[in-house]
XYZ file of C-alpha atoms in Angstrom:
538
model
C 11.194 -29.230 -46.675
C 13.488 -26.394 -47.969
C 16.580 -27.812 -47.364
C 15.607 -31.534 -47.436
C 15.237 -30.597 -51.291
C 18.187 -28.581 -51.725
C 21.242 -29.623 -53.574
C 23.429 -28.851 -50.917
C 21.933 -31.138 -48.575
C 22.232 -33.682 -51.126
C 25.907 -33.123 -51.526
C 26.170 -33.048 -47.794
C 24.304 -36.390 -47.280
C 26.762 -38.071 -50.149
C 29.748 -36.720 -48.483
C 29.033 -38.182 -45.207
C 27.793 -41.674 -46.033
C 31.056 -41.479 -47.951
C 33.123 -41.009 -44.832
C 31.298 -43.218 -42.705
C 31.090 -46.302 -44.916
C 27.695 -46.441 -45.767
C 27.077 -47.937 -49.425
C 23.523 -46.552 -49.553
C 21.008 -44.268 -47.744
C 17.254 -43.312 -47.996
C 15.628 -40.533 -46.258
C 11.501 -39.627 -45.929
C 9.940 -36.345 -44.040
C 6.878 -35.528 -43.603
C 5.039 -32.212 -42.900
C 1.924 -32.748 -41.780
C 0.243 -34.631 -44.758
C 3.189 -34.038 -47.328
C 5.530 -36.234 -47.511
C 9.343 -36.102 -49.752
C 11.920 -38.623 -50.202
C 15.159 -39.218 -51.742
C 17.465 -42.159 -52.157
C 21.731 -41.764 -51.999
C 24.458 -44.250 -52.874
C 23.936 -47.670 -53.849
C 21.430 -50.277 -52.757
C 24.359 -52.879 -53.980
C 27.834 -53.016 -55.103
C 27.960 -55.750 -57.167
C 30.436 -54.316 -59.195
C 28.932 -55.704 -62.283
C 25.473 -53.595 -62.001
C 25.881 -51.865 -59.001
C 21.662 -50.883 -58.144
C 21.493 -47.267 -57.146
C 19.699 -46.918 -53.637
C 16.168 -44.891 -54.030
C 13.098 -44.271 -51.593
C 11.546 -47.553 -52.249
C 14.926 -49.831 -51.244
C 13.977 -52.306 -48.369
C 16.700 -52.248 -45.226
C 16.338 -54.382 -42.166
C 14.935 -51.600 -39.481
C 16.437 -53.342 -36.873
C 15.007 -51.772 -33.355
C 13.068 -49.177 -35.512
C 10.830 -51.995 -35.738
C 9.977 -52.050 -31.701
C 7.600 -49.120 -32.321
C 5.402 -51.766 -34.350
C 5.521 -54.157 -31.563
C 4.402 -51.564 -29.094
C 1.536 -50.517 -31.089
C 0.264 -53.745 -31.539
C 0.424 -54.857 -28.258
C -0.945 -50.890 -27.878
C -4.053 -52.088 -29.920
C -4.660 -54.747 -27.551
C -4.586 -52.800 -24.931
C -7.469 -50.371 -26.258
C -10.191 -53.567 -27.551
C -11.774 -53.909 -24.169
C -14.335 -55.565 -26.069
C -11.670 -58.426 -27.427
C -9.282 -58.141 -24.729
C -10.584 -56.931 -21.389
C -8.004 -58.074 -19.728
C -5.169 -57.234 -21.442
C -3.744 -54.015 -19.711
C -0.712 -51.741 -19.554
C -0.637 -53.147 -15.427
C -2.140 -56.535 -16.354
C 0.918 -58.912 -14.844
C 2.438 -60.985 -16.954
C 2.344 -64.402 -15.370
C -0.926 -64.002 -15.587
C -1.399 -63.616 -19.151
C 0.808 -66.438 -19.516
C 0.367 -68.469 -16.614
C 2.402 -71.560 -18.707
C 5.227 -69.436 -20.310
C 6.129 -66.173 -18.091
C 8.466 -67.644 -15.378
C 11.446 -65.608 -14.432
C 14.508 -67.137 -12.032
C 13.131 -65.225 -8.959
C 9.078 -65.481 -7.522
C 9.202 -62.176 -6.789
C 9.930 -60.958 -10.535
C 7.738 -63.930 -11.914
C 4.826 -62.569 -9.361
C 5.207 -58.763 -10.377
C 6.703 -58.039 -14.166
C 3.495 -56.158 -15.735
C 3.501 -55.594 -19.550
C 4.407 -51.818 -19.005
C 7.666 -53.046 -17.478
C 8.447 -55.232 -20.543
C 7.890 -52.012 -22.917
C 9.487 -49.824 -20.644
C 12.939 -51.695 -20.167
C 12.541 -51.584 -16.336
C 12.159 -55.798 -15.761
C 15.813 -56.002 -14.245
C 16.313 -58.232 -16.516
C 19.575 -57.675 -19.141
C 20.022 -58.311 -23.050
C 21.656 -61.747 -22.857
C 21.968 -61.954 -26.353
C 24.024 -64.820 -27.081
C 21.334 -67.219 -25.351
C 19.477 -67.075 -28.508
C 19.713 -69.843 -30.720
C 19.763 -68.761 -34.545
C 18.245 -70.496 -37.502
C 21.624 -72.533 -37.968
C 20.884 -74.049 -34.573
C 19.665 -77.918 -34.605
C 16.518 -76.742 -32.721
C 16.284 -72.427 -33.390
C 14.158 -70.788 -31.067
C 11.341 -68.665 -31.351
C 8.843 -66.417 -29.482
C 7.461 -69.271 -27.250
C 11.039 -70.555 -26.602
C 12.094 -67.223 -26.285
C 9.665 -66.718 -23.356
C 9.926 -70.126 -21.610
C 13.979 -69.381 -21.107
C 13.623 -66.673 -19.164
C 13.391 -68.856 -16.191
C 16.705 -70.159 -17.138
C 18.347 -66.195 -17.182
C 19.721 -64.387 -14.206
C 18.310 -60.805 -14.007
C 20.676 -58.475 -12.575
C 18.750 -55.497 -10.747
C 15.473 -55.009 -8.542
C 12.187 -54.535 -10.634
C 11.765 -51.052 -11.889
C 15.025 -49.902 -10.385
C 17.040 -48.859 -13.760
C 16.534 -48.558 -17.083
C 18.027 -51.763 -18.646
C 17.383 -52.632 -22.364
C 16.174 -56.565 -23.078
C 15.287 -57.500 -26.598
C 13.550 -60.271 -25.351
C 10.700 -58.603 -23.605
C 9.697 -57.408 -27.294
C 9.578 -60.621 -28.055
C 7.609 -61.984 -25.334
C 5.421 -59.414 -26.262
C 4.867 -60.760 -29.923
C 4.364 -64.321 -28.201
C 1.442 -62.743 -25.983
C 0.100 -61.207 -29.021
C -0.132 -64.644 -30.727
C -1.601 -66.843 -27.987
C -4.356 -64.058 -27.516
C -5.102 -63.219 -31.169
C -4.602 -66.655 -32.166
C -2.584 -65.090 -35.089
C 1.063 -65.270 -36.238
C 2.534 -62.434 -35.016
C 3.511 -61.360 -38.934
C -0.003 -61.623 -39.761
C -1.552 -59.673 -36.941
C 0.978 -56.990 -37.845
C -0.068 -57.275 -41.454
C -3.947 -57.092 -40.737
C -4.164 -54.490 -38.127
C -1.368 -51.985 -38.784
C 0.367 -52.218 -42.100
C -2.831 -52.891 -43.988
C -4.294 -49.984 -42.119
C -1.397 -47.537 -42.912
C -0.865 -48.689 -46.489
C 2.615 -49.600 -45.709
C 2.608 -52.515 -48.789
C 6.258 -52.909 -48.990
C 6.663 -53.538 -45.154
C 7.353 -56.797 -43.939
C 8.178 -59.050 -40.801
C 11.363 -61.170 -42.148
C 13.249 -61.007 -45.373
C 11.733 -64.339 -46.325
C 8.004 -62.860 -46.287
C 9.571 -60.123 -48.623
C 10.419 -62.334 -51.510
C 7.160 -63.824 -50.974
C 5.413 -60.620 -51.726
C 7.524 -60.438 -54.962
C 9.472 -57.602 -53.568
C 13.115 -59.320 -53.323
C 14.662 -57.214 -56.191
C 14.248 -54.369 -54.104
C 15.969 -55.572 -50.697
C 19.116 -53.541 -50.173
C 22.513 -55.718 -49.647
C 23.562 -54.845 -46.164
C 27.858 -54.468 -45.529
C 30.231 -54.180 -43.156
C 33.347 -52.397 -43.759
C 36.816 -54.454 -43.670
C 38.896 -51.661 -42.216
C 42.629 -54.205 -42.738
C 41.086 -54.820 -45.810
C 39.736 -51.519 -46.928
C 36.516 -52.762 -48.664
C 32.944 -53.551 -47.999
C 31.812 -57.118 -47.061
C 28.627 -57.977 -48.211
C 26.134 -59.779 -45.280
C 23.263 -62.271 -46.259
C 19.921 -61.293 -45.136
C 17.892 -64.466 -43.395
C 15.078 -64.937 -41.216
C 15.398 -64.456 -37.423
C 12.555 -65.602 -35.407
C 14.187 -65.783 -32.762
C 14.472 -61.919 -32.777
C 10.480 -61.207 -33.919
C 9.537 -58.331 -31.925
C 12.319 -57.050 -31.038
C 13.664 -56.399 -34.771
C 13.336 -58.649 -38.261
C 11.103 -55.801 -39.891
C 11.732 -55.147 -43.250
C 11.005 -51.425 -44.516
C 11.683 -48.823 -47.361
C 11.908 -45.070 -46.311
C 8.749 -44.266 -48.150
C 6.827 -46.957 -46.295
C 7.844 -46.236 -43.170
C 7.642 -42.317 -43.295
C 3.681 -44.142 -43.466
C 4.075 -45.342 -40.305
C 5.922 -42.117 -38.124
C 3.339 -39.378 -40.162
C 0.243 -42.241 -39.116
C 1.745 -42.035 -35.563
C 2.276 -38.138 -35.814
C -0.982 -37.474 -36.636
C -2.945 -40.210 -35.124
C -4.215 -42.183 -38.493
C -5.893 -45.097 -39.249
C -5.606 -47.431 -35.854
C -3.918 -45.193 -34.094
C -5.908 -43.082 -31.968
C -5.631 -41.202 -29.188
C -5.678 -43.826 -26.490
C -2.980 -45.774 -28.674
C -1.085 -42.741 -28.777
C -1.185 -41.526 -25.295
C 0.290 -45.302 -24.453
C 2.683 -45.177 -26.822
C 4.125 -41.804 -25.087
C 3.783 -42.188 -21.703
C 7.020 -41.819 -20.543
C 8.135 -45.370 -18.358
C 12.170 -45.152 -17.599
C 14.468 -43.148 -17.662
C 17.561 -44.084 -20.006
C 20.025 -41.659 -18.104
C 18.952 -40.634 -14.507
C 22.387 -38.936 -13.231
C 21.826 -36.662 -16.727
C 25.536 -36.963 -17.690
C 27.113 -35.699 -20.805
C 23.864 -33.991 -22.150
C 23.837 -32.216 -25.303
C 23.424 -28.213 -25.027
C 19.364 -27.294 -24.593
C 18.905 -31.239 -24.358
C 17.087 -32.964 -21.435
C 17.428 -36.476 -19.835
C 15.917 -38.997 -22.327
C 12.930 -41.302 -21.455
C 12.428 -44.511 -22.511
C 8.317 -45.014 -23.606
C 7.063 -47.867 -24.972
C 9.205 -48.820 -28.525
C 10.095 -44.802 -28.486
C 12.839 -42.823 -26.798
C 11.393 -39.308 -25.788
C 13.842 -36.282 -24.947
C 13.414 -32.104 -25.146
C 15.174 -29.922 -27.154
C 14.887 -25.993 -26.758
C 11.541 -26.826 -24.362
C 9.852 -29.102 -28.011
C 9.493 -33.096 -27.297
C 11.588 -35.542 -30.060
C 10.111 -39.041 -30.436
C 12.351 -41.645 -31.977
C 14.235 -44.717 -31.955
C 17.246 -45.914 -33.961
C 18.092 -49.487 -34.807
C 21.536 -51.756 -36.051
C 21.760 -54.987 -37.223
C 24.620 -56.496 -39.202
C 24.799 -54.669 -42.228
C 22.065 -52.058 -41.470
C 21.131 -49.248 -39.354
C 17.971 -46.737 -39.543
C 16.975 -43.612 -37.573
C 13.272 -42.440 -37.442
C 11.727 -39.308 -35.361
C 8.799 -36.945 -34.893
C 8.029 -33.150 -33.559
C 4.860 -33.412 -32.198
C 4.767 -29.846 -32.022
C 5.331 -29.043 -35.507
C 4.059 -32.165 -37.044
C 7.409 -33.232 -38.872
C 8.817 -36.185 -38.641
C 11.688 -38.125 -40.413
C 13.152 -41.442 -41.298
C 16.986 -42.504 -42.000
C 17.383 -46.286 -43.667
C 20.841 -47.061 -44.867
C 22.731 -50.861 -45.124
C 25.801 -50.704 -43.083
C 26.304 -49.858 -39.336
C 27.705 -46.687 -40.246
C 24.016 -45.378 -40.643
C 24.181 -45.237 -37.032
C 26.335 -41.208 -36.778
C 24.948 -40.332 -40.064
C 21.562 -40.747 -38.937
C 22.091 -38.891 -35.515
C 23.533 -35.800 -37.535
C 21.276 -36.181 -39.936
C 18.327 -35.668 -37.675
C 19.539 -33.422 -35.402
C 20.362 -30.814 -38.467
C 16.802 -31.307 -39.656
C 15.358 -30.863 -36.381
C 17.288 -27.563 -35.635
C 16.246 -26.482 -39.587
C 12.401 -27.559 -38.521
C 12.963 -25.227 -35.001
C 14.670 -21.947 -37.064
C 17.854 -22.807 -34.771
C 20.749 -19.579 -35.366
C 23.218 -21.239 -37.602
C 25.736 -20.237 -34.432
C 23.901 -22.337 -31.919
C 23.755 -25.628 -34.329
C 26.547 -28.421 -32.373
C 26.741 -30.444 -34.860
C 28.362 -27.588 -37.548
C 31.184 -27.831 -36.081
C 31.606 -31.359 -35.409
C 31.323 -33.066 -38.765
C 31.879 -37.129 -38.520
C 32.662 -36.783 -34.764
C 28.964 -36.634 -34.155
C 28.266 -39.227 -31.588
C 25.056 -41.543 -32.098
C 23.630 -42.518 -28.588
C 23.991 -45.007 -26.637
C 25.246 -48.855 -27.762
C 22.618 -50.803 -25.733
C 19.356 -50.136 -27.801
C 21.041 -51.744 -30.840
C 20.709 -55.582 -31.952
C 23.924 -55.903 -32.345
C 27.081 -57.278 -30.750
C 29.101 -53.568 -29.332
C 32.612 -53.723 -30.289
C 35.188 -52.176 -28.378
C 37.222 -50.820 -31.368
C 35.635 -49.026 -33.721
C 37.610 -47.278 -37.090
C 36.797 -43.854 -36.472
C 38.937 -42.130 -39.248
C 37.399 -40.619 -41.747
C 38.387 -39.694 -45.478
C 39.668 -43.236 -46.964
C 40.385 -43.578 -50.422
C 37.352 -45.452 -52.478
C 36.988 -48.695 -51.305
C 37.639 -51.539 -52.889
C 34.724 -53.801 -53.329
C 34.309 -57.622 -53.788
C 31.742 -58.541 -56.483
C 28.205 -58.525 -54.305
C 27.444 -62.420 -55.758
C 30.774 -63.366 -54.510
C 30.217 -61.440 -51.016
C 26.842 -62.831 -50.648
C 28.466 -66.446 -51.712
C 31.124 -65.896 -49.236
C 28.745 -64.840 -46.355
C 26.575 -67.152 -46.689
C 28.871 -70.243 -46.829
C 30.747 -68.959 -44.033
C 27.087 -69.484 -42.465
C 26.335 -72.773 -43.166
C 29.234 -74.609 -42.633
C 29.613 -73.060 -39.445
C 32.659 -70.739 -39.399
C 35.013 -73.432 -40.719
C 37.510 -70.269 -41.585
C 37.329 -68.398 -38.089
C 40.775 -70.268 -37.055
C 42.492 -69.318 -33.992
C 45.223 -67.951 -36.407
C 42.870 -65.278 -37.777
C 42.152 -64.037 -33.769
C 44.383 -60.515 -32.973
C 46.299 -60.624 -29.744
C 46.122 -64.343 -29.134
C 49.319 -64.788 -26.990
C 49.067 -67.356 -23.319
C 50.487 -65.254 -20.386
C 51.501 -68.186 -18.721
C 52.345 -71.837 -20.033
C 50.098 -74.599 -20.532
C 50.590 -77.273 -18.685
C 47.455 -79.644 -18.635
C 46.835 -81.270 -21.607
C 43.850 -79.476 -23.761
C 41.577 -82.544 -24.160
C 41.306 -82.602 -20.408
C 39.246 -79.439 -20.843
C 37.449 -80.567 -24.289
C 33.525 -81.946 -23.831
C 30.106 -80.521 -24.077
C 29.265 -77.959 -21.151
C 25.567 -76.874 -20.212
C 23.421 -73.987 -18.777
C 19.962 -73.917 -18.708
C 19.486 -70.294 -20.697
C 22.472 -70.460 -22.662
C 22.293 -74.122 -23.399
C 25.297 -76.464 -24.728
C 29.131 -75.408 -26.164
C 31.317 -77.455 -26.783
C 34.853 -77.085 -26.240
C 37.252 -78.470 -28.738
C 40.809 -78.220 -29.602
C 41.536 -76.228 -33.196
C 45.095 -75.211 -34.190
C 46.397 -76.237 -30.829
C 44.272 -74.105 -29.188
C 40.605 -74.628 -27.013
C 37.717 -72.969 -29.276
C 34.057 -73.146 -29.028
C 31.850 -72.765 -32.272
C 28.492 -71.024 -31.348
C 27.482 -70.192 -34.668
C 24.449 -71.593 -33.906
C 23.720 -68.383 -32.118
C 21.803 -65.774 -33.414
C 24.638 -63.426 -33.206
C 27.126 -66.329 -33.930
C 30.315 -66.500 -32.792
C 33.761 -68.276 -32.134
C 35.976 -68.245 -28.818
C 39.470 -68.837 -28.885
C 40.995 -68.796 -25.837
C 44.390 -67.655 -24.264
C 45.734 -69.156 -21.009
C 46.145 -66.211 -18.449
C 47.157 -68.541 -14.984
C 46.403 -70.977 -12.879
C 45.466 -73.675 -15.745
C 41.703 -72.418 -15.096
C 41.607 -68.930 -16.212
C 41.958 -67.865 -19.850
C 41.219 -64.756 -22.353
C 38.227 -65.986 -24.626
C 38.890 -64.226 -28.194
C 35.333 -63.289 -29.672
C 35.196 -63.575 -33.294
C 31.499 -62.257 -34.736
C 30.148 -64.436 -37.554
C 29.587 -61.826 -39.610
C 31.608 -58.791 -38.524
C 34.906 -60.605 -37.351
C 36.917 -58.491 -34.798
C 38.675 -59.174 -31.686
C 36.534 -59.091 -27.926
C 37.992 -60.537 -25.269
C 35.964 -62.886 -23.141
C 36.680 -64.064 -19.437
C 36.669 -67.494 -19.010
C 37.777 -69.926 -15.887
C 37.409 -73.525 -15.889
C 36.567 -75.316 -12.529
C 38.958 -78.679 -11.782
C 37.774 -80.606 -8.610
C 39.617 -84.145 -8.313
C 41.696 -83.290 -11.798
C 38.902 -83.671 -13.511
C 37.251 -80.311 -15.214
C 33.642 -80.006 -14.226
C 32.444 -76.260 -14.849
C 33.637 -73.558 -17.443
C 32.376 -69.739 -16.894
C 32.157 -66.979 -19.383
C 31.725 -63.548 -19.159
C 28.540 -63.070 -21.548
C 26.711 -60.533 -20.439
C 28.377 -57.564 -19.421
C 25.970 -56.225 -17.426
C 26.074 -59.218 -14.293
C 29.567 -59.245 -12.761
C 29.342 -62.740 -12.272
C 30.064 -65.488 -15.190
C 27.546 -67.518 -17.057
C 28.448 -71.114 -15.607
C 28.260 -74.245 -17.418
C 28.070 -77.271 -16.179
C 30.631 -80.213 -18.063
C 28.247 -82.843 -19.113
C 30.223 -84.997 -21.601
């Protein structure tokens, strides 16, 4: 607690949220039963009354929250009064005879719950197959879980370690047909009740109906052309239940690692040995390991790894405009959490902890890595967050102060951009957008609505002489603008995020049989070689 409390650590935390772009930061740790916190930056920059971030802001945890989901499912597993049948092996067709269909029998047949926990289904992220709340029909849980039948998976059962946000959500839809609950209110009764954890919450909407919106933290993204923040609008995303949407304040969730830790309220030893058991492993060749590190494990809602022979528990999380960091020392009983609201949280965090870790394990000041390394500081691996990687980050450090946009007007901004659907993501504002070869065929031979079963409908259009799709409906909405490349079927598809803008690029072929266009393909998920195919249906 020493140098948690010190002003140099203070000084140290403001300095690096200041290079990395993060507007405001809280931090919790916990020593066995004592517990310290402290709140850096700003929970806003409305430059009008900019609100200073403390212990008590609320941030979006992003995949902190899968930790929740695990325990609760974890709870269900140790009522063999309630729930007999409910097991870490119990299949999960059989649970959910109706909903659980995969694409293959033999995955359909076989998936277990543990699987779903433990990444391991075969099954990848496909992310932008979710429909958002701006979608004519959104999904949710159930949906959620009768698509997967409609979803390639892309490696044998319990082969490799691949990370699917929808299993956590399945999970929260199993949770609801057994408990006949919502899955916010089963959370609420049996865990956050149980922990104290008041100002925690599943969805920012449930916040402001505790009377706790004055305390939500603004979440931003950082206009590097521009050199200023961009504020982001929290909403609801039940689509994502589960797998994210949980609304926290370091001093609420330092509850929920130290009840963990030490095995409080529901959780008890059963819950806690299931929690731990170690299910996949996230890196099996062991490449690029940190110095006295080992291979991580992935648990259930917990990544486990060893450091100088002493086990770390934890889990990170990123949405748009947020990121957190939360870990515990079994060994020494100390554990931490690291909220902040921009993705920036994400290397702050992971130096954060690791120099509070070494502090914790009386580390020589000569062995500590991270000394040495400053902003480079690497956080781990891209696929456990919730949001869309980008391939070009801003990794300089040291800009002037940025300039910032009034927060009402970001939030205005943001939010319009929202509803109405991206009206201002114009081919124009794409980077790179130049046709290799000419286009011959006219573009409204390629224009219509085009269909897959998981991915459902886009329609192609022609904007600013160019063939876009608008799938702002999606939860992690986007635009494509695409690029001829040859052949008249195969094209560059410029990705522009909702929310974060930038530049992807996107394969895409179109399919012409007769002169007629019948089939477009994207590259959507990186992880299948093949592309997701639609089928032209207007």
């Amino acid at each position: 607690m020493d140098l948690f409390s010190s002003p140099d650590f203070s000084a140290h935390v403001n300095d690096l949220i200041r290079r990395h772009h993060v507007p405001g930061i809280s931090i919790a740790v916990a020593q066995n039963d004592q517990v310290a916190s402290a709140g850096y930056g700003s929970a806003s920059l409305d430059s009008e009354s900019e609100t200073p971030c403390t212990a008590d802001t609320l941030f979006d945890v992003g995949s902190s929250a899968k930790s929740l989901t695990a325990a609760a499912i974890a709870l269900l597993v140790d009522d063999d009064q309630k729930y007999p049948h409910i097991h870490y092996d119990a299949v999960m067709s059989k649970l959910l005879p109706d909903d659980f269909v995969m694409s293959d029998a033999a995955y359909t047949d076989n998936v277990t719950l543990d699987d779903m926990l433990g990444h391991r289904t075969g099954m990848p992220g496909h992310n932008d197959s979710y429909l958002g709340v701006r979608a004519a029909e959104p999904d949710n849980a159930r949906s959620i879980t009768r698509n997967l039948r409609n979803l390639p998976v892309t490696a044998p059962l319990r082969s490799r370690y691949l990370y699917c946000n929808m299993m956590y959500t399945v999970a929260t839809h199993l949770i609801e047909v057994e408990t006949q609950q919502t899955f916010a209110d089963f959370l609420q009764d049996r865990l956050l009740e149980q922990l104290d954890m008041t100002s925690t919450s599943l969805q920012p909407s449930r916040v402001r109906e505790k009377g706790l919106g004055d305390r939500l933290a603004t979440g931003y993204f950082w206009d590097k052309a521009a050199s200023s923040y961009r504020g982001i609008p929290s909403q609801d995303c039940p689509e994502g239940q589960g797998a994210g949407s949980v609304i926290s304040s370091a001093n609420d969730f330092i509850k929920w690692v130290k009840g963990l830790m030490n095995r409080e309220g529901p959780i008890n030893e059963n819950v806690y040995q299931g929690l731990l058991r170690l299910r996949s492993f996230k890196n099996p060749n062991a490449r690029k390991l940190k110095p006295f590190t080992s291979p991580a494990f992935y648990a259930a809602g917990l990544e486990i790894y060893y450091y100088r022979g002493h086990a770390v528990v934890w889990h990170n999380g990123s949405v748009a405009g947020f990121g957190s960091r939360f870990f515990f020392l079994p060994d020494f009983s100390f554990g931490a959490v690291i909220l902040g609201n921009s993705e920036g949280v994400g290397p702050v965090g992971a130096m954060l902890a690791q120099e509070l870790i070494d502090e914790v394990l009386q580390v020589p000041a000569t062995e500590r890595s991270h000394q040495n390394q400053g902003p480079r500081v690497r956080e781990g691996t891209q696929e456990n967050l919730a949001v869309r990687p980008k391939k070009n980050k801003n990794k300089k450090q040291g800009q002037p102060k940025p300039k910032v946009m009034s927060d009402k007007a970001e939030k205005g901004a943001a939010a319009s951009a929202a509803r109405e659907g991206m009206e201002n993501a114009k081919p124009k504002g794409v980077v790179g957008l130049k046709d290799k070869e000419p286009q011959e065929i006219a573009l409204d031979a390629y224009t219509g609505v085009f269909w897959h079963a998981g991915y459902r409908g886009m329609m192609v259009e022609v904007n600013d002489g160019r063939l876009f799709i608008d799938a702002s409906d999606r939860s992690l909405g986007f635009t494509l603008t695409f690029a001829h490349q040859s052949g008249q079927t195969k094209y560059t598809a410029h990705l522009r995020d909702l929310l974060e803008d930038g530049d992807d690029p996107v394969a895409a072929e179109f399919v012409i049989e007769d002169g007629k266009v019948v089939r477009m393909g994207l590259k959507l998920e990186n992880v299948i070689d093949e592309l997701i195919w639609f089928d032209r249906v207007e």
